[in-house]
Coordinates of C-alpha atoms in Angstrom, one line a residue:
Chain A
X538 CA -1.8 -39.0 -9.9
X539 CA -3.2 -35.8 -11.4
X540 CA -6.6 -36.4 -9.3
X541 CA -5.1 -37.2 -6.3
X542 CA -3.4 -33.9 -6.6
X543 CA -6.7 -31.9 -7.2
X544 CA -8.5 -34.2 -4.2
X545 CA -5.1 -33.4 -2.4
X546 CA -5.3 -29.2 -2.9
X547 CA -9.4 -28.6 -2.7
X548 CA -9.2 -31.0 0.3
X549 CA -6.5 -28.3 1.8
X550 CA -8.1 -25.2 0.5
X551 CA -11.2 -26.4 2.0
X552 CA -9.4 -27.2 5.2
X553 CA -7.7 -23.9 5.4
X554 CA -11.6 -22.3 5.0
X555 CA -13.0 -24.4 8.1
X556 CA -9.6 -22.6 9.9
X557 CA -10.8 -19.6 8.8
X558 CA -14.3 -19.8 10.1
X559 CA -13.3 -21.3 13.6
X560 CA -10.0 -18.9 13.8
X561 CA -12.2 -16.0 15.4
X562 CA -15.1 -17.2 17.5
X563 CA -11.9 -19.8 18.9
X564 CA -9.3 -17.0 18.9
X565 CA -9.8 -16.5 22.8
X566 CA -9.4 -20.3 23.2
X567 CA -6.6 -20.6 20.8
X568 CA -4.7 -17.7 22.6
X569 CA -4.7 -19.4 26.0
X570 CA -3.8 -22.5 24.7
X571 CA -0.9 -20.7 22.8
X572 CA 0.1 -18.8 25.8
X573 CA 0.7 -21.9 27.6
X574 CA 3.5 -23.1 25.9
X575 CA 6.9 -23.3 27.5
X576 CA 8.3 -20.4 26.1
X577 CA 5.3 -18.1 26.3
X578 CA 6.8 -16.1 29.1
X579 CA 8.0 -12.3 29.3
X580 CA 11.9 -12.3 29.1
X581 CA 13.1 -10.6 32.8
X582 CA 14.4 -8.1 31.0
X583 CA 10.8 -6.6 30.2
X584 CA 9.4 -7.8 33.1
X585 CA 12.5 -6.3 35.6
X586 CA 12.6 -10.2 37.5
X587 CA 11.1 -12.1 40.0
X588 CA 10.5 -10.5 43.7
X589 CA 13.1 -11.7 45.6
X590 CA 12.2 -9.8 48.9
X591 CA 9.6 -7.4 50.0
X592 CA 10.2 -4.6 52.7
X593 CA 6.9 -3.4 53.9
X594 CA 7.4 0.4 55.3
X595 CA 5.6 2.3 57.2
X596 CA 2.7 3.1 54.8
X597 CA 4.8 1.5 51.6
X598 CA 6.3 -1.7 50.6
X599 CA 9.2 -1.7 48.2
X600 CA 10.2 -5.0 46.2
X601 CA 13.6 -5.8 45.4
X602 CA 13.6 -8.2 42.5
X603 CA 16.2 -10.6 41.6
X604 CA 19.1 -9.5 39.5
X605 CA 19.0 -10.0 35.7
X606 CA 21.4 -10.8 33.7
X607 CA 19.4 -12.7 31.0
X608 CA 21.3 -13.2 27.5
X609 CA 21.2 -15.1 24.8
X610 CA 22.5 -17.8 25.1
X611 CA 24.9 -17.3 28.0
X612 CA 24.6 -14.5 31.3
X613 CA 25.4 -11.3 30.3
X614 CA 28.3 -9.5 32.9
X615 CA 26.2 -6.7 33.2
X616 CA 22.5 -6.3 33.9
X617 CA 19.9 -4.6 36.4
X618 CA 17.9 -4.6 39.7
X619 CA 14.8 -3.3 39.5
X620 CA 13.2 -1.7 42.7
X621 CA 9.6 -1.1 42.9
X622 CA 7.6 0.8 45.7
X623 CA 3.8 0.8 45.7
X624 CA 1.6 2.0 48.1
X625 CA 1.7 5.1 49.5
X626 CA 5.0 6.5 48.6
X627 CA 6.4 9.7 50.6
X628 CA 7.3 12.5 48.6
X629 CA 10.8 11.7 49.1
X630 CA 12.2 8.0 49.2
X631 CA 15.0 7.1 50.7
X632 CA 16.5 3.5 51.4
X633 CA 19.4 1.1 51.7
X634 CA 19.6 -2.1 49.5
X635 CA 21.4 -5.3 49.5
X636 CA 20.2 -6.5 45.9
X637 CA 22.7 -9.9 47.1
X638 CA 21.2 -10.9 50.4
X639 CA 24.6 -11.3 51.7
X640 CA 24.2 -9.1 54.8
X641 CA 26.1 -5.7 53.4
X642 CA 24.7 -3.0 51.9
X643 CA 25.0 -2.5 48.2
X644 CA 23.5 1.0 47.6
X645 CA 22.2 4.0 49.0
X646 CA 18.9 5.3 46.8
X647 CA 17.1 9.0 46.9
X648 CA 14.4 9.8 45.0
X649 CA 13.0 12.8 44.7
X650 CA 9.5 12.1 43.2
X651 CA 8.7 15.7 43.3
X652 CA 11.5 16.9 40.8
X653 CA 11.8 13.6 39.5
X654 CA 15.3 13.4 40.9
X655 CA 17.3 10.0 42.0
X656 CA 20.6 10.3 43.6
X657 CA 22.8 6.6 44.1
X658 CA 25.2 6.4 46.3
X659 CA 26.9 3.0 45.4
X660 CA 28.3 1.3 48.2
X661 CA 29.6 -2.0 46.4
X662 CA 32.0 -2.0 43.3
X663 CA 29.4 -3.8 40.9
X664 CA 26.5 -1.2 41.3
X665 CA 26.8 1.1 38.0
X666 CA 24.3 3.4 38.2
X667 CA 20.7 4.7 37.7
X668 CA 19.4 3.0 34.6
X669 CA 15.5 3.8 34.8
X670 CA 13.9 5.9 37.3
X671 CA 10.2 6.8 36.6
X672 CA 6.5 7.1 38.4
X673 CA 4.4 3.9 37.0
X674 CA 0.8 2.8 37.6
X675 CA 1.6 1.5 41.0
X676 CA 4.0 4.0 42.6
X677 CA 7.5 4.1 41.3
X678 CA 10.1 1.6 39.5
X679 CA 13.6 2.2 39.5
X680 CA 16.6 0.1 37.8
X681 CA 20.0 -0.1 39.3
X682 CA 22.5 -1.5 36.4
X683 CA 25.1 -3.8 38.1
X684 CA 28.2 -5.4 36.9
X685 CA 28.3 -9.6 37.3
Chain B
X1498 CA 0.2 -18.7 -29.7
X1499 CA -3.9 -18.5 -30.1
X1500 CA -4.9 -14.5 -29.7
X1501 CA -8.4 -14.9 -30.5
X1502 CA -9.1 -17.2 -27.3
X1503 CA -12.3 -15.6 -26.4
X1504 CA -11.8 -14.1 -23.0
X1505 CA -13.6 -16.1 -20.0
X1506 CA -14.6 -13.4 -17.6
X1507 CA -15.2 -13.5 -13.8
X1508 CA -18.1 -11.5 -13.7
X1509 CA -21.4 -12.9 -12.6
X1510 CA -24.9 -11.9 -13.0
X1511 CA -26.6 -9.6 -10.0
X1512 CA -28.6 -12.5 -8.9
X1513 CA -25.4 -14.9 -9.2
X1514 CA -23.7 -12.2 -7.1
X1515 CA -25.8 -11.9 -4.3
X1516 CA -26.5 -15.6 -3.7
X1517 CA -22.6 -15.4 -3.7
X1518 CA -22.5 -12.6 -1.3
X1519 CA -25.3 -13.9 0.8
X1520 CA -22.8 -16.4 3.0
X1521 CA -20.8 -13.1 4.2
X1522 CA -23.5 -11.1 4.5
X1523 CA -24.5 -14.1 7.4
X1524 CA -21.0 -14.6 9.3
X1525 CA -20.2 -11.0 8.7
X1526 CA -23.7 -10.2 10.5
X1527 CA -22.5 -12.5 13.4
X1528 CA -19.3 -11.5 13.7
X1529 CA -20.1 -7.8 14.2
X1530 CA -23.1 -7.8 16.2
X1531 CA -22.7 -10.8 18.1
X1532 CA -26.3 -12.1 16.5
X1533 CA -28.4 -9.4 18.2
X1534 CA -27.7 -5.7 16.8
X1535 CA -27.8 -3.1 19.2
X1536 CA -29.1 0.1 18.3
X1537 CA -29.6 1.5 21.7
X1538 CA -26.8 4.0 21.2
X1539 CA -27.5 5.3 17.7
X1540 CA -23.4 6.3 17.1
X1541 CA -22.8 2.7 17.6
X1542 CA -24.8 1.2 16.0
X1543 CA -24.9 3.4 13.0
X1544 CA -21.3 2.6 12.9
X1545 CA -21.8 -1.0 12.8
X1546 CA -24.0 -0.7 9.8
X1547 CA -21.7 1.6 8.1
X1548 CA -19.0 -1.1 8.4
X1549 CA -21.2 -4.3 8.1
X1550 CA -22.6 -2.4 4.7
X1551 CA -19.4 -1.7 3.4
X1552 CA -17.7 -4.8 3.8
X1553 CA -20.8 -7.1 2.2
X1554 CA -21.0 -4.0 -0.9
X1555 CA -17.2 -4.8 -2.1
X1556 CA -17.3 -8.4 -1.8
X1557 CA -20.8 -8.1 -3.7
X1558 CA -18.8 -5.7 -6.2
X1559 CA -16.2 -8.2 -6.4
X1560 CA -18.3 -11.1 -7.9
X1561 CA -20.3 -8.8 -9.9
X1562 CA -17.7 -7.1 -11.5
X1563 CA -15.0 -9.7 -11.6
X1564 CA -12.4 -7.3 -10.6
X1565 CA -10.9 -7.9 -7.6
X1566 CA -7.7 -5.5 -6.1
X1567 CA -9.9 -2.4 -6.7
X1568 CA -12.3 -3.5 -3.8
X1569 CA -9.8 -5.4 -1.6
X1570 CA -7.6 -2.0 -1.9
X1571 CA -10.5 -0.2 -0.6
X1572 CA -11.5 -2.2 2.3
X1573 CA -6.9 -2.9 3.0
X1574 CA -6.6 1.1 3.0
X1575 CA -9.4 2.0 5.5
X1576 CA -8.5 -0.8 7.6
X1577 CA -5.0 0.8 7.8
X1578 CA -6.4 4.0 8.5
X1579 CA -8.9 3.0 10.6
X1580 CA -6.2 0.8 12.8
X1581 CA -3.7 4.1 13.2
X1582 CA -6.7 6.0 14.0
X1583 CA -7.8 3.8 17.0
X1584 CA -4.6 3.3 18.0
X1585 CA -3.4 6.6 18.4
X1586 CA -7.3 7.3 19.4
X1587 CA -6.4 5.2 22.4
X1588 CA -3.3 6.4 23.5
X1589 CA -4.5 9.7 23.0
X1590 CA -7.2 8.8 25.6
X1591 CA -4.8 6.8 27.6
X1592 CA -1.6 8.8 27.6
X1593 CA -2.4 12.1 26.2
X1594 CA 0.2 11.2 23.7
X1595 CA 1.6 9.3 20.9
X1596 CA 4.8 8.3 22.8
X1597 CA 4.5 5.6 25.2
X1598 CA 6.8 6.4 28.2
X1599 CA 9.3 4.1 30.4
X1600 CA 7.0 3.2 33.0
X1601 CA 4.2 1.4 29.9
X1602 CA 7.9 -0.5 29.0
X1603 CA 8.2 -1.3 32.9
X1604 CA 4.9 -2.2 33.1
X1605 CA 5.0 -4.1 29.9
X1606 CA 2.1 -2.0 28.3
X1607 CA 3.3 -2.2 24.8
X1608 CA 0.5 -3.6 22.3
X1609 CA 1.9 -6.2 20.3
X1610 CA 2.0 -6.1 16.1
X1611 CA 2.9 -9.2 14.1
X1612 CA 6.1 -7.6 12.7
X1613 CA 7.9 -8.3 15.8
X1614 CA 7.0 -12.0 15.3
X1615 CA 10.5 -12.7 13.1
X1616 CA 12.3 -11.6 16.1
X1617 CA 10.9 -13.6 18.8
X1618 CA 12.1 -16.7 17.3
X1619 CA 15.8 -17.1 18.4
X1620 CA 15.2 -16.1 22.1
X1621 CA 12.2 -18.1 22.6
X1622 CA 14.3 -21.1 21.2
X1623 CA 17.4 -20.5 23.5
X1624 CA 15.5 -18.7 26.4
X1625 CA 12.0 -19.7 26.1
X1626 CA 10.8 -16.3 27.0
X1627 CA 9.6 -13.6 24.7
X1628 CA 11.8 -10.4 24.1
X1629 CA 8.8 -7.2 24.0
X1630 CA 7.4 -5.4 26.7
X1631 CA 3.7 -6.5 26.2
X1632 CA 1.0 -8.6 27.7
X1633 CA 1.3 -12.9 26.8
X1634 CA -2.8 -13.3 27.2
X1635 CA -4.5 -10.1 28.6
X1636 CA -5.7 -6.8 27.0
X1637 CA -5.7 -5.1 23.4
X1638 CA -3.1 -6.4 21.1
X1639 CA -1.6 -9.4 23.4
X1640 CA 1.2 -11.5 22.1
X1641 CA -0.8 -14.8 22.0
X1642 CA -4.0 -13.4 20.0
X1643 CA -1.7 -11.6 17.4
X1644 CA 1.1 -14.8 17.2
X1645 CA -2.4 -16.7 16.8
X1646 CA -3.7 -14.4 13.8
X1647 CA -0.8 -14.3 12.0
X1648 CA 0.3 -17.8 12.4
X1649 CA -3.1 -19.3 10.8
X1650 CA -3.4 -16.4 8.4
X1651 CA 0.0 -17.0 6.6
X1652 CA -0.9 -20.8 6.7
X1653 CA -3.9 -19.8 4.7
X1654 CA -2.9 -16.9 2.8
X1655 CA 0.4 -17.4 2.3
X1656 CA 1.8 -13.4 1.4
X1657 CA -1.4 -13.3 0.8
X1658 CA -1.2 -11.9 4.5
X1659 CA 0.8 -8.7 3.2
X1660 CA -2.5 -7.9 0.9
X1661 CA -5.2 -9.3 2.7
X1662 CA -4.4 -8.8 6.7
X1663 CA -1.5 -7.1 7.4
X1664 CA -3.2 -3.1 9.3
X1665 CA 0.2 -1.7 7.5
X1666 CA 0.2 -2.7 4.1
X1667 CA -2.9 -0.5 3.7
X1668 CA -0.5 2.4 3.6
X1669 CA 2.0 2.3 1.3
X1670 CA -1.0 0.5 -0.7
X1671 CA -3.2 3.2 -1.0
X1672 CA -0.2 5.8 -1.8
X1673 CA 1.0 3.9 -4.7
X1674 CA -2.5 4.8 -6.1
X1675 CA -2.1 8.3 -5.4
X1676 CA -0.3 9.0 -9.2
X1677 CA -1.8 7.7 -12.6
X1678 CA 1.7 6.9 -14.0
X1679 CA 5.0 6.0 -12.2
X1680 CA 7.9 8.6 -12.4
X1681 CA 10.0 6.6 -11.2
X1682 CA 9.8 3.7 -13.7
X1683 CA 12.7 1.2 -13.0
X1684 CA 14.1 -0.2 -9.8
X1685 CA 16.5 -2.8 -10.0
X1686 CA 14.6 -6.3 -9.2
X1687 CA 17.7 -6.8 -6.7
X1688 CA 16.0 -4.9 -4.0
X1689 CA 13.4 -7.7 -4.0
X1690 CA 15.7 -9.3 -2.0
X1691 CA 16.1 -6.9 0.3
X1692 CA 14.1 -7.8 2.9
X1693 CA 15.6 -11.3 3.5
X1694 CA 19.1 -9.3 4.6
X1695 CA 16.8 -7.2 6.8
X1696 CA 15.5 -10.5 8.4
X1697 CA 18.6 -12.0 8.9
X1698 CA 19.7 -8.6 10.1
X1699 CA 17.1 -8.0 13.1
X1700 CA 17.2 -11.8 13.8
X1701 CA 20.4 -11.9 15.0
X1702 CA 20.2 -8.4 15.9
X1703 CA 17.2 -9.0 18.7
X1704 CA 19.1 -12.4 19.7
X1705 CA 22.1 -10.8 20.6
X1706 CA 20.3 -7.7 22.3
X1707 CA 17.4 -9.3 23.5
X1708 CA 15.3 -6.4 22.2
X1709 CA 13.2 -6.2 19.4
X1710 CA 15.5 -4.3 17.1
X1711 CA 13.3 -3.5 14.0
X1712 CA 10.6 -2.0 16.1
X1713 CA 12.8 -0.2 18.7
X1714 CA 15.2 1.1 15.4
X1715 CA 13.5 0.8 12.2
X1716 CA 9.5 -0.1 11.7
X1717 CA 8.5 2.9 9.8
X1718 CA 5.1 2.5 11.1
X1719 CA 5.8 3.4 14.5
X1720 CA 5.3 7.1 12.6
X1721 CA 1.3 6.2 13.0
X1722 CA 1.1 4.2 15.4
X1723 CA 3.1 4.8 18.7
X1724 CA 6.8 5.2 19.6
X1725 CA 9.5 5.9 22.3
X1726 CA 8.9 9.4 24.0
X1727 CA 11.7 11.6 23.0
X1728 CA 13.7 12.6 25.9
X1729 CA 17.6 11.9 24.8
X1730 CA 19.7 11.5 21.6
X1731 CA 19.1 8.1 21.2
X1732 CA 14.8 8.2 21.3
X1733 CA 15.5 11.6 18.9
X1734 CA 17.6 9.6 16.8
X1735 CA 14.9 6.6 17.1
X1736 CA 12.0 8.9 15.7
X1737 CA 14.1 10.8 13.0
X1738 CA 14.7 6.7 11.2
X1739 CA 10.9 5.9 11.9
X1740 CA 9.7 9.7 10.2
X1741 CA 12.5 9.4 7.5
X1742 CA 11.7 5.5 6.4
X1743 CA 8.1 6.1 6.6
X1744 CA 8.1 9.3 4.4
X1745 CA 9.9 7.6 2.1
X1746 CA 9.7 4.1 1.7
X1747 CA 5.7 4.7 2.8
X1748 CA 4.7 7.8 1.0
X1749 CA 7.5 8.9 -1.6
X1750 CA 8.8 5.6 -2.9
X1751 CA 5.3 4.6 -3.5
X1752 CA 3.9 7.8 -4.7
X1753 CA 6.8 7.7 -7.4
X1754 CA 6.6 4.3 -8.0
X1755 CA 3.1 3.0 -8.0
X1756 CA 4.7 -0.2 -6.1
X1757 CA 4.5 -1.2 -2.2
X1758 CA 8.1 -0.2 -1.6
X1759 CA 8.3 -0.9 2.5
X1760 CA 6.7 -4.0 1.5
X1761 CA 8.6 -4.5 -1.3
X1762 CA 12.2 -3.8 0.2
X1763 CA 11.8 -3.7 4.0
X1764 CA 9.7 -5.7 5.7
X1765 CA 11.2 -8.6 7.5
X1766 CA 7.8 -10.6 8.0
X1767 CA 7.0 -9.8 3.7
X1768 CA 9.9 -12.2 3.6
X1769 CA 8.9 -15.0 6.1
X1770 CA 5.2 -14.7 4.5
X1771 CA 7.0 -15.7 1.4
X1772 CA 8.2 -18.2 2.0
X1773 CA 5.2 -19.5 3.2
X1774 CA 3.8 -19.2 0.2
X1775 CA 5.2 -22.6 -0.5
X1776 CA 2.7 -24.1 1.7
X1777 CA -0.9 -22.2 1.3
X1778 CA -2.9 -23.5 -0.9
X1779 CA -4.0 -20.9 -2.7
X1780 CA -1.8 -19.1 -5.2
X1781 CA -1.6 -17.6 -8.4
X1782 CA -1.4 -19.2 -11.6
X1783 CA -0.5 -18.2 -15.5
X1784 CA -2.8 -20.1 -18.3
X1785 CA -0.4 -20.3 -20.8
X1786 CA -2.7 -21.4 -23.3
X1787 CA -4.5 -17.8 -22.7
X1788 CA -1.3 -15.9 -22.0
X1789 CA 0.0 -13.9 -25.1
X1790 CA 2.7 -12.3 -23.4
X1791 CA 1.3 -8.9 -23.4
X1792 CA 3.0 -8.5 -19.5
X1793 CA 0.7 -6.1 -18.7
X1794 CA 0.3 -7.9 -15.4
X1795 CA 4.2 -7.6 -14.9
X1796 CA 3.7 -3.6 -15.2
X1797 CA 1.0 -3.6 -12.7
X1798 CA 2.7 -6.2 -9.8
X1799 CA 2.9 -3.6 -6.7
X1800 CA 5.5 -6.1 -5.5
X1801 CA 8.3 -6.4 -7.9
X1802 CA 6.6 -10.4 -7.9
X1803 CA 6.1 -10.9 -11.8
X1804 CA 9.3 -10.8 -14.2
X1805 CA 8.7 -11.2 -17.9
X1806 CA 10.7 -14.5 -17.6
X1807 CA 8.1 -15.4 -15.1
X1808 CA 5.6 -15.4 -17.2
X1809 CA 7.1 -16.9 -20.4
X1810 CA 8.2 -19.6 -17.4
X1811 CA 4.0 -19.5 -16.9
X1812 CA 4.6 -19.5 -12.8
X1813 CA 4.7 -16.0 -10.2
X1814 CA 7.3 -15.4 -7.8
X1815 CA 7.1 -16.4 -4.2
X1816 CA 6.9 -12.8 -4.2
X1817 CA 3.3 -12.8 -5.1
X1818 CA 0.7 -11.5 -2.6
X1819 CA -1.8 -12.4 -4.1
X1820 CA -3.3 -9.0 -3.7
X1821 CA -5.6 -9.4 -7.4
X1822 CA -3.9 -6.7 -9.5
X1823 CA -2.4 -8.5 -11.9
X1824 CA -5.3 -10.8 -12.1
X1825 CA -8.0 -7.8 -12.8
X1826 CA -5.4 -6.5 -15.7
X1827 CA -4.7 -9.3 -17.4
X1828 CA -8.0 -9.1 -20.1
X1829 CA -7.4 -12.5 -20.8
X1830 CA -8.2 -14.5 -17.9
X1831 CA -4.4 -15.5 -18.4
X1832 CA -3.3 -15.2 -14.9
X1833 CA -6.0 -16.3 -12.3
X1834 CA -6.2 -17.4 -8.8
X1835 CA -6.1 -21.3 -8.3
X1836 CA -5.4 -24.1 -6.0
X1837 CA -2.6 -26.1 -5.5
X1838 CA -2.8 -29.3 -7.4
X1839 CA -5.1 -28.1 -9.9
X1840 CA -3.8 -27.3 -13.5
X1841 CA -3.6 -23.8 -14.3
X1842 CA -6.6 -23.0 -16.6
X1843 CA -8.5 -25.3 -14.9
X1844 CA -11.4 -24.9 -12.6
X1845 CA -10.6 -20.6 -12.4
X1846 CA -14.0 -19.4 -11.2
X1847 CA -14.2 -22.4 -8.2
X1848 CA -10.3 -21.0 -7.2
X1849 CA -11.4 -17.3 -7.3
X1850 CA -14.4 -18.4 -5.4
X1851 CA -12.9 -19.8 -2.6
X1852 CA -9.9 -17.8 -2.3
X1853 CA -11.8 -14.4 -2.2
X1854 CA -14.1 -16.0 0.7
X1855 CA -11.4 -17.0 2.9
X1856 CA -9.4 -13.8 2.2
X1857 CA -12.2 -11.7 2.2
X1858 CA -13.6 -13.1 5.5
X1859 CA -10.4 -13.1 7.0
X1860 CA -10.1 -9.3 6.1
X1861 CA -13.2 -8.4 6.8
X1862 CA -13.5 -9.5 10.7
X1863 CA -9.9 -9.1 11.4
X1864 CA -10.8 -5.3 10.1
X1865 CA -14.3 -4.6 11.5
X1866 CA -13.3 -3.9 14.6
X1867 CA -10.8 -1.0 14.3
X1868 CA -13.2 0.3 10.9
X1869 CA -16.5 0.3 13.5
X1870 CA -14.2 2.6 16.1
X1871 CA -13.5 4.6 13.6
X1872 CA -16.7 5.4 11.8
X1873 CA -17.9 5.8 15.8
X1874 CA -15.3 8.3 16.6
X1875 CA -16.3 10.2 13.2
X1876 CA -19.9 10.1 13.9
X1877 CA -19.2 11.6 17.3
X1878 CA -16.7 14.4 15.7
X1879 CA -20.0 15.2 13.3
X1880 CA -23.4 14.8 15.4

């Protein structure tokens, strides 16, 4: 018994120092395997949600992504919509959303990307208010928090 | 108890140590020049050799000398340095700042570390979607290199991780050398356990927010590495926890100490890594035979991980990181490194062996590439 221990540990030590020499020159295949497992996906929260519609402007296009209410392990009753335009963005933006896609308008949004200013004008009862407003890579993101 | 036992060192002969030396001179040669060294911009490659040289002198010191935290401190303290400093090297670059700023959240810019690991768990189990603004596959620090990294290193290591890979450790490591003696001499061994309530804590914490709660409220480290741009109460309140913990639980604590105290008492994944200490094969062991209870080794343990009834019980704590300290004090060969299954006092120079090379290896390419940025941005500050 005491030998099949010893044969038993080496055998794992020396396994654990072939992992050790394939770990690096396999990391980049490792990764992508690892980064296709089921759950290997940004949370919506980080990643503001799928596009759910695209309005191309005159020399913009703004995305309106789906609403997120991601929790735990149920909805949450409050969450966001994020907004993105990209392209080239006017100085001032100014548009109408319907976050719902059930005909009516849901907000009124003004942003002033000079003075970094956004003004809401909430048209339905469950938009809250501005949550993020701020230039990014692409243009500018904004986040609308809304009630359930 | 026998207290003439003639003391079997670790130390081997130059020759010994070389040929010993010789297999990490080889991958380490690979690993940071691809097989072909390029010289044609001297910084670079001046900085390569600086780095290559460095890591193949301490493991060469280690054989040669027996000793082995002394060098494995060096190389886990510049690698600490050397990660803040290319870090914030970057974002200085990037950002022309420290902070990262709404839109890298939006844009989920955010490099990953392994600490937020713990806190992942829950939501990808109920949501199957990971809670941090960074990138799953592409660009510096992405989730699914670092999840890969940390994930064979603490199968292999154990804690061993928290001495041998973690780019934090380093820190709290090299200013618990700062003072010859502690002045603060007894902490109650309690606090050991501290860390378990912290994971528990930002477990359920990040579940029920969806947010990675220890980096976004307490990882000291976000002091040298990068954090939320202040612009409201809460971000101001954010930076005062991350300056406060890491000036003292980092520098103070440490410095009055001579223990790892954010290590020690904080760290959420210290306490995962213990636990999977159970599993590694490589741990430490106490010859009882040799031992005669001097518990030097106990006064030494950065980690709070060896108790005098430890010791008389001749077996460390899951605590144990395996870092080498108590292992270079212990005059008497008493407490070595060995391998699971093998009988303490058995077979010590084939455990140290092995366990130094896999550490050591690990270490030293998970390290070399922040340690060659560095020396590079140096050489360019100088020449």
């Amino acid at each position: 018994m005491k030998k099949v221990k010893i044969i038993a540990g080496i055998s794992w030590a020396i396994f654990c120092l072939i992992l050790i020499l394939i770990l690096f020159p396999g990391l980049n295949s490792f990764s992508g395997s690892v980064s296709k497992l089921p759950f290997m996906k940004l949370n919506p929260r980080y990643t503001g949600g799928e596009i759910a519609n695209q309005v191309i402007q005159e020399r913009c296009t703004l995305d309106i992504r789906k609403p997120v209410f991601n929790g735990f392990l149920k909805e949450r009753t409050s969450g966001f919509v994020q907004l993105d335009w990209h392209g080239t963005i006017p100085e001032m933006i100014k548009d109408s959303i319907d976050y719902d896609h059930d005909g009516n308008m849901d907000f009124c949004i003004l942003v002033d990307r000079k003075n970094s200013k956004t003004v809401l004008d909430p048209i339905s009862k469950k938009v809250k208010g501005v949550v993020i407003s701020t230039p990014t890579s692409y243009g500018w993101a904004v986040r609308i928090g809304l009630l359930k | 108890m026998d207290n003439t036992l003639k003391v079997a060192g670790m130390r081997k002969s130059f020759g010994k140590s070389l040929l010993f030396t010789l297999p990490m001179f080889l991958i380490t040669f690979m690993f940071m020049t691809g097989g072909k060294p390029n010289f044609s911009d001297p910084a670079s490659g001046l900085a390569m050799l600086t780095a290559f040289l460095l890591v193949n002198v301490l493991y060469f010191f280690m054989h040669y000398t027996g000793k082995t935290d002394r060098y494995r401190a060096v190389l886990f303290i510049i690698f600490a340095l050397s990660l803040s400093y290319t870090l914030i090297h970057n974002m200085l670059e990037v950002r022309k700042s420290m902070s990262f700023s709404q839109a890298d959240i939006l844009e989920c810019k955010i490099p990953f570390c392994h600490l937020v690991i713990p806190m992942m768990i829950l939501p990808a189990a109920f949501t199957k979607s990971i809670i941090f603004p960074g990138s799953i596959i592409s660009g510096f620090a992405n989730i699914s290199s670092m999840v890969v990294l940390w994930l064979v290193a603490t199968l292999v290591l154990g804690r061993g991780f928290c001495s041998w890979g973690c780019f934090y450790g380093g820190w709290d490591d090299g200013f618990s050398r700062i003072r010859k003696r502690p002045v603060i001499k007894k902490i109650s061994e309690l606090w050991k356990w501290m860390p378990f309530a912290v994971l528990l804590m930002v477990v359920l914490s990040a579940a029920l927010t969806m947010m990675p709660t220890y980096c976004s409220w307490i990882c000291p480290f976000k002091a040298v590495t990068e954090f939320e741009r202040v612009t409201s109460v809460e971000s101001a309140t954010k930076a005062g926890i991350f300056l406060s913990l890491f000036g003292g639980l980092v520098v103070a604590l440490p410095v009055m100490t001579k223990k790892r105290t954010q290590c020690s008492f904080l760290c959420p994944l210290g306490a995962i890594n213990s636990l999977s200490n159970k599993i590694t094969p490589f741990t430490v062991k106490i010859d009882k035979d040799a031992c005669n209870e001097c518990f030097k080794c106990v006064g030494v343990c950065p980690l709070y991980a060896l108790t005098t009834d430890d010791i008389k019980a001749g077996k460390v704590s899951l605590f144990c990181s395996k870092c080498g300290k108590c292992v270079d004090a212990c005059s008497r060969n008493a407490i070595h490194y060995g391998i699971r299954g093998i009988p303490s006092g058995t077979m010590k120079n084939f455990s140290r062996n092995l366990f130094l090379f896999v550490s050591f290896l690990f270490m030293a390419i998970f390290s070399s590439g922040s340690i060659i940025n560095t020396f590079h941005g140096l050489l360019k500050l100088i020449f």
